Amino acid sequence: MINNIKNRKRWGTIITQPKYITDIDKITQIPEEERKKLKKITDKFVFRVNEYYLNLINWDDPNDPIKKLVIPNERELSDYGRWDASDEDTNYVVPGCQHKYETTALLIVSEVCGAYCRYCFRKRLFRNDVKEALTDVEPGLQYISKTPQINNVLLTGGDPLILAARRLDMILGRLREIDHVKIIRIGSKLPVFNPMRIYGDEQLLDVIRKYSTPEKRIYIMAHVNHPREITEEAVKAFQALHDAGAIVVNQTPVLKGINDDPEVLGELLDKLSWAGVTPYYFFVNRPVRGNEDFVLTLEEVYNIVEQAKAKTSGLGKRVRLSMSHTSGKIEILAIENGKAYLKYHQSRDGNYGKFMVLDCPKDAAWFDDLPGNEAYWEKPEKKIDEVVSVNEMSDMPQKRRQTVRA
């Protein structure tokens, strides 16, 4: 661990941008025999990491949580989950733009991240045979401009902060021209995956400074999963975003083997609060293809979260525990004596605030596992045909075609 700390310090002083690695064979800390087994997984689920983040891993610990976040595990090939567990294909109104909730639109602006989380609920975006993130955001911008009930827009992907500053400037500028868009949110794990990209890029910070005003702030929706990700570099990235006028909040799923310990989760709440990052959401891990290794039951998640909140201040206790279900964001209020007490925090069908009490079997890990859930929602239909339904595609992604030169 001493070497890891030294390496982390040198990233901020000598090297401004870490090297990215997409070939598991280049990770020599993993034994060769294990790398051969993992190649089968990276043939199906894309692999990407950078040297800065690799140096956060304690390679002497086989159960290191940072390792589990980015290094493939063999259970990813088990027959579990769906590629699109929340049926996001039914949210698209034009290519590249989702409109699920009345006042919120999503622009899918990137299909690249600083590293690829093994639990990612949008890992379908990184398939060679899927194209949901578009270079041309014009259809989405046009739709938003003509839909006055949309008052906030989330830029997501992929990671929008990995885009060139000029590209981000164009997108934010166009959104600021739409008067009814009051809030712009940017979902990003870059503050911990590659914090140097944040605090070392004045052009990026100037763009945020330009469009995050006292009247209309930009919100950075950070994805910090474990307190060890909050390094000196990450704190510098948070501070740079604060100085540029952005509001930074955090959301994370509760994941088996990564942060499913009340002590760890409580420490995360504290460290975020100390750094001025508001704990916003804890999520139940979605039943996505390849995610079986991270699954906890709803009762386990609820108990872990409540025990973690008991260890932190009122600032940390502001966090909400939710499921991002096809039908909406379902807040878990309590699980007690075999019952789940739930409420729609967001609803695609206008059922905001709907209170539900359902039986909660011990092995239930998702809303669909609760008997009687079907009384509260119906599976939606797709709005447009231009977006593929990945759940209906081959489970094994098609390989990228090789260009044959004469």
Short mmCIF file of C-alpha atoms in Angstrom, two decimals:
data_model
loop_
_atom_site.label_atom_id
_atom_site.label_comp_id
_atom_site.label_asym_id
_atom_site.label_seq_id
_atom_site.Cartn_x
_atom_site.Cartn_y
_atom_site.Cartn_z
CA MET A 1 0.00 0.00 0.00
CA ILE A 2 2.97 2.36 0.54
CA ASN A 3 3.87 2.08 -3.13
CA ASN A 4 0.26 2.79 -4.07
CA ILE A 5 0.30 6.03 -2.04
CA LYS A 6 3.57 7.17 -3.61
CA ASN A 7 2.21 6.45 -7.06
CA ARG A 8 -0.94 8.38 -6.35
CA LYS A 9 1.07 11.43 -5.28
CA ARG A 10 3.19 11.45 -8.42
CA TRP A 11 0.15 11.51 -10.69
CA GLY A 12 -0.76 14.96 -9.46
CA THR A 13 2.74 16.41 -9.72
CA ILE A 14 4.57 14.76 -12.63
CA ILE A 15 1.99 13.17 -14.91
CA THR A 16 -1.07 15.22 -15.83
CA GLN A 17 -2.94 12.48 -17.71
CA PRO A 18 -2.72 8.75 -16.98
CA LYS A 19 -2.40 6.12 -19.68
CA TYR A 20 -5.56 4.19 -20.59
CA ILE A 21 -5.49 0.41 -20.90
CA THR A 22 -8.04 -1.66 -22.85
CA ASP A 23 -6.20 -4.99 -23.01
CA ILE A 24 -6.44 -7.14 -19.87
CA ASP A 25 -3.11 -8.78 -20.82
CA LYS A 26 -1.38 -5.47 -20.06
CA ILE A 27 -2.38 -5.70 -16.38
CA THR A 28 0.67 -7.66 -15.25
CA GLN A 29 -0.38 -7.53 -11.59
CA ILE A 30 -2.93 -10.20 -12.56
CA PRO A 31 -1.35 -13.68 -12.92
CA GLU A 32 -1.10 -14.89 -16.52
CA GLU A 33 -3.43 -17.87 -16.00
CA GLU A 34 -6.10 -15.62 -14.55
CA ARG A 35 -5.71 -13.15 -17.42
CA LYS A 36 -6.40 -15.97 -19.89
CA LYS A 37 -9.68 -16.74 -18.11
CA LEU A 38 -10.66 -13.07 -18.01
CA LYS A 39 -10.13 -12.67 -21.77
CA LYS A 40 -13.37 -14.63 -22.31
CA ILE A 41 -15.16 -11.98 -20.29
CA THR A 42 -13.57 -8.99 -22.01
CA ASP A 43 -14.58 -10.51 -25.35
CA LYS A 44 -18.19 -9.99 -24.21
CA PHE A 45 -18.03 -7.01 -21.86
CA VAL A 46 -15.66 -4.19 -22.78
CA PHE A 47 -12.67 -3.51 -20.52
CA ARG A 48 -11.07 -0.10 -19.92
CA VAL A 49 -9.11 1.35 -17.02
CA ASN A 50 -6.31 3.86 -16.48
CA GLU A 51 -3.01 3.72 -14.61
CA TYR A 52 -4.04 6.24 -11.97
CA TYR A 53 -7.03 4.14 -10.89
CA LEU A 54 -5.04 0.89 -11.04
CA ASN A 55 -2.69 2.38 -8.45
CA LEU A 56 -5.56 2.62 -5.97
CA ILE A 57 -5.80 -1.18 -5.93
CA ASN A 58 -4.20 -3.21 -3.16
CA TRP A 59 -3.06 -6.17 -5.26
CA ASP A 60 -2.18 -8.15 -2.12
CA ASP A 61 -5.86 -8.29 -1.20
CA PRO A 62 -7.82 -10.74 -3.41
CA ASN A 63 -11.05 -9.09 -2.26
CA ASP A 64 -9.94 -5.50 -2.78
CA PRO A 65 -13.09 -3.44 -3.51
CA ILE A 66 -11.38 -1.08 -5.96
CA LYS A 67 -10.16 -4.09 -7.92
CA LYS A 68 -13.70 -5.49 -8.01
CA LEU A 69 -14.96 -2.21 -9.44
CA VAL A 70 -12.92 -2.39 -12.64
CA ILE A 71 -11.33 -5.85 -13.02
CA PRO A 72 -13.64 -8.49 -14.58
CA ASN A 73 -14.91 -11.43 -12.56
CA GLU A 74 -15.81 -14.87 -13.92
CA ARG A 75 -19.44 -14.65 -12.75
CA GLU A 76 -20.05 -11.99 -15.38
CA LEU A 77 -20.68 -14.86 -17.80
CA SER A 78 -23.42 -16.42 -15.65
CA ASP A 79 -27.00 -16.49 -16.92
CA TYR A 80 -28.24 -13.50 -14.95
CA GLY A 81 -30.09 -10.29 -15.79
CA ARG A 82 -30.91 -8.33 -18.94
CA TRP A 83 -28.74 -5.98 -20.97
CA ASP A 84 -31.31 -3.20 -20.52
CA ALA A 85 -32.78 -3.92 -17.09
CA SER A 86 -34.82 -0.70 -16.89
CA ASP A 87 -36.09 -0.84 -20.50
CA GLU A 88 -34.43 2.43 -21.44
CA ASP A 89 -35.19 1.69 -25.09
CA THR A 90 -38.78 2.74 -24.31
CA ASN A 91 -37.65 6.16 -23.04
CA TYR A 92 -36.23 7.46 -26.34
CA VAL A 93 -38.24 10.16 -28.07
CA VAL A 94 -35.59 10.85 -30.73
CA PRO A 95 -32.22 9.13 -31.18
CA GLY A 96 -29.85 10.15 -28.36
CA CYS A 97 -32.55 11.67 -26.14
CA GLN A 98 -34.67 10.00 -23.45
CA HIS A 99 -37.79 11.57 -21.92
CA LYS A 100 -39.12 9.30 -19.16
CA TYR A 101 -40.25 11.80 -16.51
CA GLU A 102 -42.30 14.89 -17.36
CA THR A 103 -39.76 17.57 -16.42
CA THR A 104 -36.51 15.69 -17.13
CA ALA A 105 -34.72 14.77 -20.36
CA LEU A 106 -31.53 12.76 -20.83
CA LEU A 107 -29.00 13.40 -23.58
CA ILE A 108 -26.75 10.40 -24.20
CA VAL A 109 -23.65 12.30 -25.35
CA SER A 110 -20.79 9.85 -24.78
CA GLU A 111 -20.09 6.13 -25.00
CA VAL A 112 -16.67 6.35 -23.32
CA CYS A 113 -15.73 6.52 -19.62
CA GLY A 114 -12.53 7.04 -17.66
CA ALA A 115 -12.81 3.32 -16.85
CA TYR A 116 -15.62 0.82 -17.17
CA CYS A 117 -17.33 -0.20 -13.94
CA ARG A 118 -18.06 -3.91 -13.95
CA TYR A 119 -21.52 -3.26 -12.46
CA CYS A 120 -22.48 -0.62 -15.06
CA PHE A 121 -26.21 -0.61 -15.83
CA ARG A 122 -25.54 0.81 -19.31
CA LYS A 123 -22.81 -1.60 -20.39
CA ARG A 124 -24.89 -2.20 -23.51
CA LEU A 125 -23.66 1.19 -24.79
CA PHE A 126 -20.15 -0.21 -25.08
CA ARG A 127 -21.18 -3.07 -27.39
CA ASN A 128 -19.79 -2.77 -30.93
CA ASP A 129 -23.25 -3.53 -32.35
CA VAL A 130 -25.11 -0.82 -30.35
CA LYS A 131 -25.14 2.91 -31.08
CA GLU A 132 -27.21 4.83 -28.53
CA ALA A 133 -24.77 7.68 -27.82
CA LEU A 134 -24.76 10.01 -30.81
CA THR A 135 -22.29 12.58 -32.04
CA ASP A 136 -25.24 14.51 -33.48
CA VAL A 137 -27.18 15.88 -30.50
CA GLU A 138 -29.29 18.16 -32.69
CA PRO A 139 -32.43 15.96 -32.68
CA GLY A 140 -32.35 15.88 -28.88
CA LEU A 141 -31.78 19.62 -28.56
CA GLN A 142 -34.62 20.32 -30.97
CA TYR A 143 -36.98 18.05 -29.03
CA ILE A 144 -36.07 19.70 -25.71
CA SER A 145 -36.52 23.19 -27.14
CA LYS A 146 -40.05 22.28 -28.32
CA THR A 147 -41.07 20.62 -25.03
CA PRO A 148 -41.60 23.41 -22.46
CA GLN A 149 -42.37 21.09 -19.54
CA ILE A 150 -38.72 19.96 -19.55
CA ASN A 151 -36.94 22.18 -17.03
CA ASN A 152 -33.86 20.04 -16.36
CA VAL A 153 -31.55 18.05 -18.61
CA LEU A 154 -29.09 15.34 -17.64
CA LEU A 155 -26.03 14.82 -19.82
CA THR A 156 -25.01 11.21 -19.50
CA GLY A 157 -23.55 8.25 -21.34
CA GLY A 158 -20.73 7.16 -20.96
CA ASP A 159 -19.08 10.08 -19.23
CA PRO A 160 -19.75 13.58 -20.60
CA LEU A 161 -16.72 15.08 -18.83
CA ILE A 162 -14.44 12.98 -21.01
CA LEU A 163 -15.61 15.02 -24.02
CA ALA A 164 -13.38 17.78 -25.37
CA ALA A 165 -14.06 21.16 -23.71
CA ARG A 166 -15.11 22.64 -27.06
CA ARG A 167 -17.70 19.90 -27.55
CA LEU A 168 -19.08 20.34 -24.05
CA ASP A 169 -19.17 24.11 -24.60
CA MET A 170 -21.35 23.65 -27.67
CA ILE A 171 -23.84 21.36 -25.91
CA LEU A 172 -24.11 23.49 -22.75
CA GLY A 173 -24.36 26.67 -24.81
CA ARG A 174 -27.24 25.34 -26.84
CA LEU A 175 -29.06 24.20 -23.70
CA ARG A 176 -28.60 27.60 -22.07
CA GLU A 177 -30.33 29.15 -25.10
CA ILE A 178 -33.49 27.22 -24.15
CA ASP A 179 -35.18 29.41 -21.55
CA HIS A 180 -37.31 26.69 -19.95
CA VAL A 181 -34.23 24.55 -19.16
CA LYS A 182 -33.27 25.76 -15.68
CA ILE A 183 -31.00 22.95 -14.46
CA ILE A 184 -28.27 21.10 -16.32
CA ARG A 185 -26.85 17.99 -14.70
CA ILE A 186 -23.75 16.07 -15.79
CA GLY A 187 -23.32 12.47 -14.69
CA SER A 188 -19.64 11.66 -14.20
CA LYS A 189 -17.22 9.34 -12.41
CA LEU A 190 -14.22 11.25 -13.78
CA PRO A 191 -13.62 13.13 -10.48
CA VAL A 192 -12.40 9.81 -9.06
CA PHE A 193 -11.47 7.85 -12.21
CA ASN A 194 -9.23 10.63 -13.56
CA PRO A 195 -9.36 13.72 -11.31
CA MET A 196 -6.44 15.31 -13.20
CA ARG A 197 -8.75 15.65 -16.20
CA ILE A 198 -10.85 17.94 -14.00
CA TYR A 199 -8.42 20.12 -12.06
CA GLY A 200 -5.73 20.09 -14.75
CA ASP A 201 -7.92 21.26 -17.65
CA GLU A 202 -8.59 24.99 -17.40
CA GLN A 203 -10.58 24.92 -20.64
CA LEU A 204 -13.01 22.43 -19.13
CA LEU A 205 -13.32 24.46 -15.93
CA ASP A 206 -13.84 27.66 -17.95
CA VAL A 207 -16.75 25.99 -19.76
CA ILE A 208 -18.39 25.03 -16.45
CA ARG A 209 -17.69 28.50 -15.06
CA LYS A 210 -19.27 30.04 -18.16
CA TYR A 211 -22.57 28.19 -17.85
CA SER A 212 -22.95 27.62 -14.10
CA THR A 213 -24.36 30.93 -12.93
CA PRO A 214 -25.94 32.06 -9.65
CA GLU A 215 -29.35 31.88 -11.34
CA LYS A 216 -28.83 28.58 -13.18
CA ARG A 217 -26.30 26.18 -11.68
CA ILE A 218 -24.70 23.16 -13.29
CA TYR A 219 -24.88 20.05 -11.13
CA ILE A 220 -22.21 17.36 -11.31
CA MET A 221 -23.73 13.99 -10.43
CA ALA A 222 -20.60 12.22 -9.20
CA HIS A 223 -20.37 8.42 -8.94
CA VAL A 224 -18.17 7.67 -5.93
CA ASN A 225 -18.67 4.10 -4.73
CA HIS A 226 -16.02 3.67 -2.02
CA PRO A 227 -14.24 6.04 0.40
CA ARG A 228 -10.82 4.96 -0.91
CA GLU A 229 -11.66 6.65 -4.20
CA ILE A 230 -11.64 9.99 -2.38
CA THR A 231 -7.91 10.65 -2.71
CA GLU A 232 -6.09 14.00 -2.48
CA GLU A 233 -6.46 14.23 -6.25
CA ALA A 234 -10.20 13.59 -6.10
CA VAL A 235 -10.63 16.29 -3.44
CA LYS A 236 -8.73 18.70 -5.71
CA ALA A 237 -11.14 17.81 -8.52
CA PHE A 238 -14.15 18.46 -6.29
CA GLN A 239 -12.66 21.80 -5.22
CA ALA A 240 -11.97 22.79 -8.82
CA LEU A 241 -15.60 22.07 -9.73
CA HIS A 242 -16.81 24.04 -6.70
CA ASP A 243 -14.55 26.96 -7.65
CA ALA A 244 -15.99 26.86 -11.17
CA GLY A 245 -19.47 27.33 -9.72
CA ALA A 246 -20.77 23.76 -10.03
CA ILE A 247 -22.78 21.96 -7.35
CA VAL A 248 -21.47 18.44 -6.76
CA VAL A 249 -23.66 15.63 -5.43
CA ASN A 250 -23.06 11.88 -5.30
CA GLN A 251 -24.93 8.72 -6.14
CA THR A 252 -23.84 5.10 -5.86
CA PRO A 253 -25.37 1.65 -5.93
CA VAL A 254 -24.85 -0.52 -2.87
CA LEU A 255 -22.76 -3.40 -4.19
CA LYS A 256 -21.86 -6.76 -2.72
CA GLY A 257 -18.12 -6.99 -2.11
CA ILE A 258 -17.53 -3.28 -2.72
CA ASN A 259 -19.44 -1.12 -0.24
CA ASP A 260 -21.84 -3.53 1.49
CA ASP A 261 -20.41 -2.74 4.92
CA PRO A 262 -22.08 -0.10 7.14
CA GLU A 263 -18.64 1.08 8.30
CA VAL A 264 -17.48 1.59 4.71
CA LEU A 265 -20.73 3.20 3.58
CA GLY A 266 -20.79 5.43 6.66
CA GLU A 267 -17.22 6.52 5.96
CA LEU A 268 -18.23 7.32 2.38
CA LEU A 269 -21.09 9.51 3.60
CA ASP A 270 -18.74 11.35 5.97
CA LYS A 271 -15.94 11.90 3.47
CA LEU A 272 -18.34 13.16 0.83
CA SER A 273 -19.95 15.58 3.29
CA TRP A 274 -16.56 16.84 4.46
CA ALA A 275 -15.56 17.54 0.86
CA GLY A 276 -18.77 19.47 0.22
CA VAL A 277 -20.29 16.73 -1.94
CA THR A 278 -23.94 16.10 -1.06
CA PRO A 279 -24.92 12.41 -0.68
CA TYR A 280 -27.89 12.21 -3.06
CA TYR A 281 -28.87 8.61 -3.89
CA PHE A 282 -28.05 5.10 -2.83
CA PHE A 283 -29.31 2.72 -5.49
CA VAL A 284 -30.22 -0.93 -5.49
CA ASN A 285 -28.03 -2.69 -8.05
CA ARG A 286 -30.04 -3.21 -11.24
CA PRO A 287 -30.43 -6.80 -12.53
CA VAL A 288 -28.20 -6.17 -15.54
CA ARG A 289 -26.43 -8.83 -17.59
CA GLY A 290 -23.12 -9.72 -15.95
CA ASN A 291 -23.96 -8.17 -12.56
CA GLU A 292 -24.67 -11.28 -10.49
CA ASP A 293 -21.52 -10.92 -8.37
CA PHE A 294 -22.77 -7.61 -6.94
CA VAL A 295 -26.33 -8.63 -5.99
CA LEU A 296 -27.70 -8.03 -2.50
CA THR A 297 -31.26 -8.66 -1.36
CA LEU A 298 -33.49 -5.63 -0.78
CA GLU A 299 -33.53 -6.37 2.95
CA GLU A 300 -29.72 -6.54 3.05
CA VAL A 301 -29.38 -3.23 1.21
CA TYR A 302 -31.92 -1.49 3.41
CA ASN A 303 -30.27 -2.67 6.64
CA ILE A 304 -26.77 -1.73 5.46
CA VAL A 305 -27.93 1.75 4.47
CA GLU A 306 -29.77 2.39 7.73
CA GLN A 307 -26.78 1.24 9.79
CA ALA A 308 -24.47 3.45 7.72
CA LYS A 309 -26.74 6.48 8.14
CA ALA A 310 -26.73 5.92 11.90
CA LYS A 311 -22.97 6.52 11.85
CA THR A 312 -23.03 9.88 10.06
CA SER A 313 -24.33 13.42 10.57
CA GLY A 314 -27.57 14.87 9.35
CA LEU A 315 -25.75 15.93 6.18
CA GLY A 316 -25.07 12.30 5.30
CA LYS A 317 -28.57 11.24 6.28
CA ARG A 318 -30.07 13.27 3.41
CA VAL A 319 -29.34 10.38 1.03
CA ARG A 320 -32.31 8.38 -0.36
CA LEU A 321 -32.36 4.65 -1.14
CA SER A 322 -34.07 3.92 -4.44
CA MET A 323 -34.57 1.45 -7.26
CA SER A 324 -34.33 2.86 -10.81
CA HIS A 325 -37.10 0.67 -12.15
CA THR A 326 -38.75 0.66 -15.58
CA SER A 327 -41.79 2.33 -14.00
CA GLY A 328 -39.88 4.99 -12.06
CA LYS A 329 -37.62 5.70 -9.12
CA ILE A 330 -39.00 3.69 -6.23
CA GLU A 331 -37.84 4.85 -2.81
CA ILE A 332 -37.40 2.20 -0.13
CA LEU A 333 -38.81 3.72 3.05
CA ALA A 334 -38.50 0.60 5.22
CA ILE A 335 -38.33 -3.18 5.11
CA GLU A 336 -39.65 -4.75 8.28
CA ASN A 337 -41.34 -7.99 9.34
CA GLY A 338 -41.46 -9.34 5.79
CA LYS A 339 -42.99 -6.18 4.31
CA ALA A 340 -41.49 -3.59 1.96
CA TYR A 341 -42.72 -0.01 2.42
CA LEU A 342 -42.15 1.88 -0.83
CA LYS A 343 -43.00 5.16 -2.55
CA TYR A 344 -42.68 6.42 -6.10
CA HIS A 345 -40.07 9.18 -5.90
CA GLN A 346 -40.36 9.57 -9.68
CA SER A 347 -42.96 7.94 -11.91
CA ARG A 348 -43.19 7.56 -15.66
CA ASP A 349 -47.01 7.33 -15.39
CA GLY A 350 -47.57 10.29 -13.06
CA ASN A 351 -47.85 8.22 -9.87
CA TYR A 352 -45.42 10.39 -7.91
CA GLY A 353 -45.84 9.84 -4.17
CA LYS A 354 -47.78 6.58 -4.59
CA PHE A 355 -47.28 4.59 -1.38
CA MET A 356 -47.01 0.80 -1.59
CA VAL A 357 -46.82 -1.99 0.97
CA LEU A 358 -45.79 -5.33 -0.52
CA ASP A 359 -44.68 -8.68 0.82
CA CYS A 360 -40.87 -8.89 0.72
CA PRO A 361 -39.47 -12.43 0.41
CA LYS A 362 -36.03 -12.91 1.94
CA ASP A 363 -34.45 -13.44 -1.50
CA ALA A 364 -36.12 -10.46 -3.23
CA ALA A 365 -33.50 -8.26 -4.88
CA TRP A 366 -35.61 -6.07 -7.20
CA PHE A 367 -39.11 -4.60 -7.41
CA ASP A 368 -40.16 -7.36 -9.84
CA ASP A 369 -39.36 -9.93 -7.13
CA LEU A 370 -42.09 -8.55 -4.82
CA PRO A 371 -45.44 -10.38 -5.09
CA GLY A 372 -48.13 -8.03 -6.36
CA ASN A 373 -45.76 -5.50 -7.94
CA GLU A 374 -47.50 -5.89 -11.30
CA ALA A 375 -50.59 -4.12 -9.92
CA TYR A 376 -48.66 -0.84 -9.87
CA TRP A 377 -47.19 -0.70 -13.40
CA GLU A 378 -47.33 -1.89 -16.97
CA LYS A 379 -44.41 -2.43 -19.29
CA PRO A 380 -44.24 0.57 -21.65
CA GLU A 381 -44.04 0.47 -25.43
CA LYS A 382 -41.21 1.90 -27.48
CA LYS A 383 -41.83 5.38 -28.88
CA ILE A 384 -39.43 5.19 -31.83
CA ASP A 385 -37.98 2.37 -33.93
CA GLU A 386 -34.59 3.95 -34.61
CA VAL A 387 -33.22 2.79 -31.24
CA VAL A 388 -32.40 -0.92 -30.96
CA SER A 389 -33.85 -3.07 -28.19
CA VAL A 390 -30.71 -4.73 -26.86
CA ASN A 391 -32.73 -7.23 -24.83
CA GLU A 392 -33.89 -8.72 -28.16
CA MET A 393 -30.37 -8.96 -29.62
CA SER A 394 -27.85 -11.78 -29.42
CA ASP A 395 -26.41 -12.15 -25.92
CA MET A 396 -22.92 -12.13 -27.41
CA PRO A 397 -22.05 -8.77 -29.02
CA GLN A 398 -20.94 -8.86 -32.64
CA LYS A 399 -17.26 -8.22 -33.12
CA ARG A 400 -16.21 -5.06 -34.89
CA ARG A 401 -15.77 -5.68 -38.59
CA GLN A 402 -12.22 -5.48 -39.89
CA THR A 403 -11.65 -3.13 -42.81
CA VAL A 404 -9.94 -4.95 -45.67
CA ARG A 405 -7.58 -2.78 -47.63
CA ALA A 406 -6.68 -3.56 -51.22
#
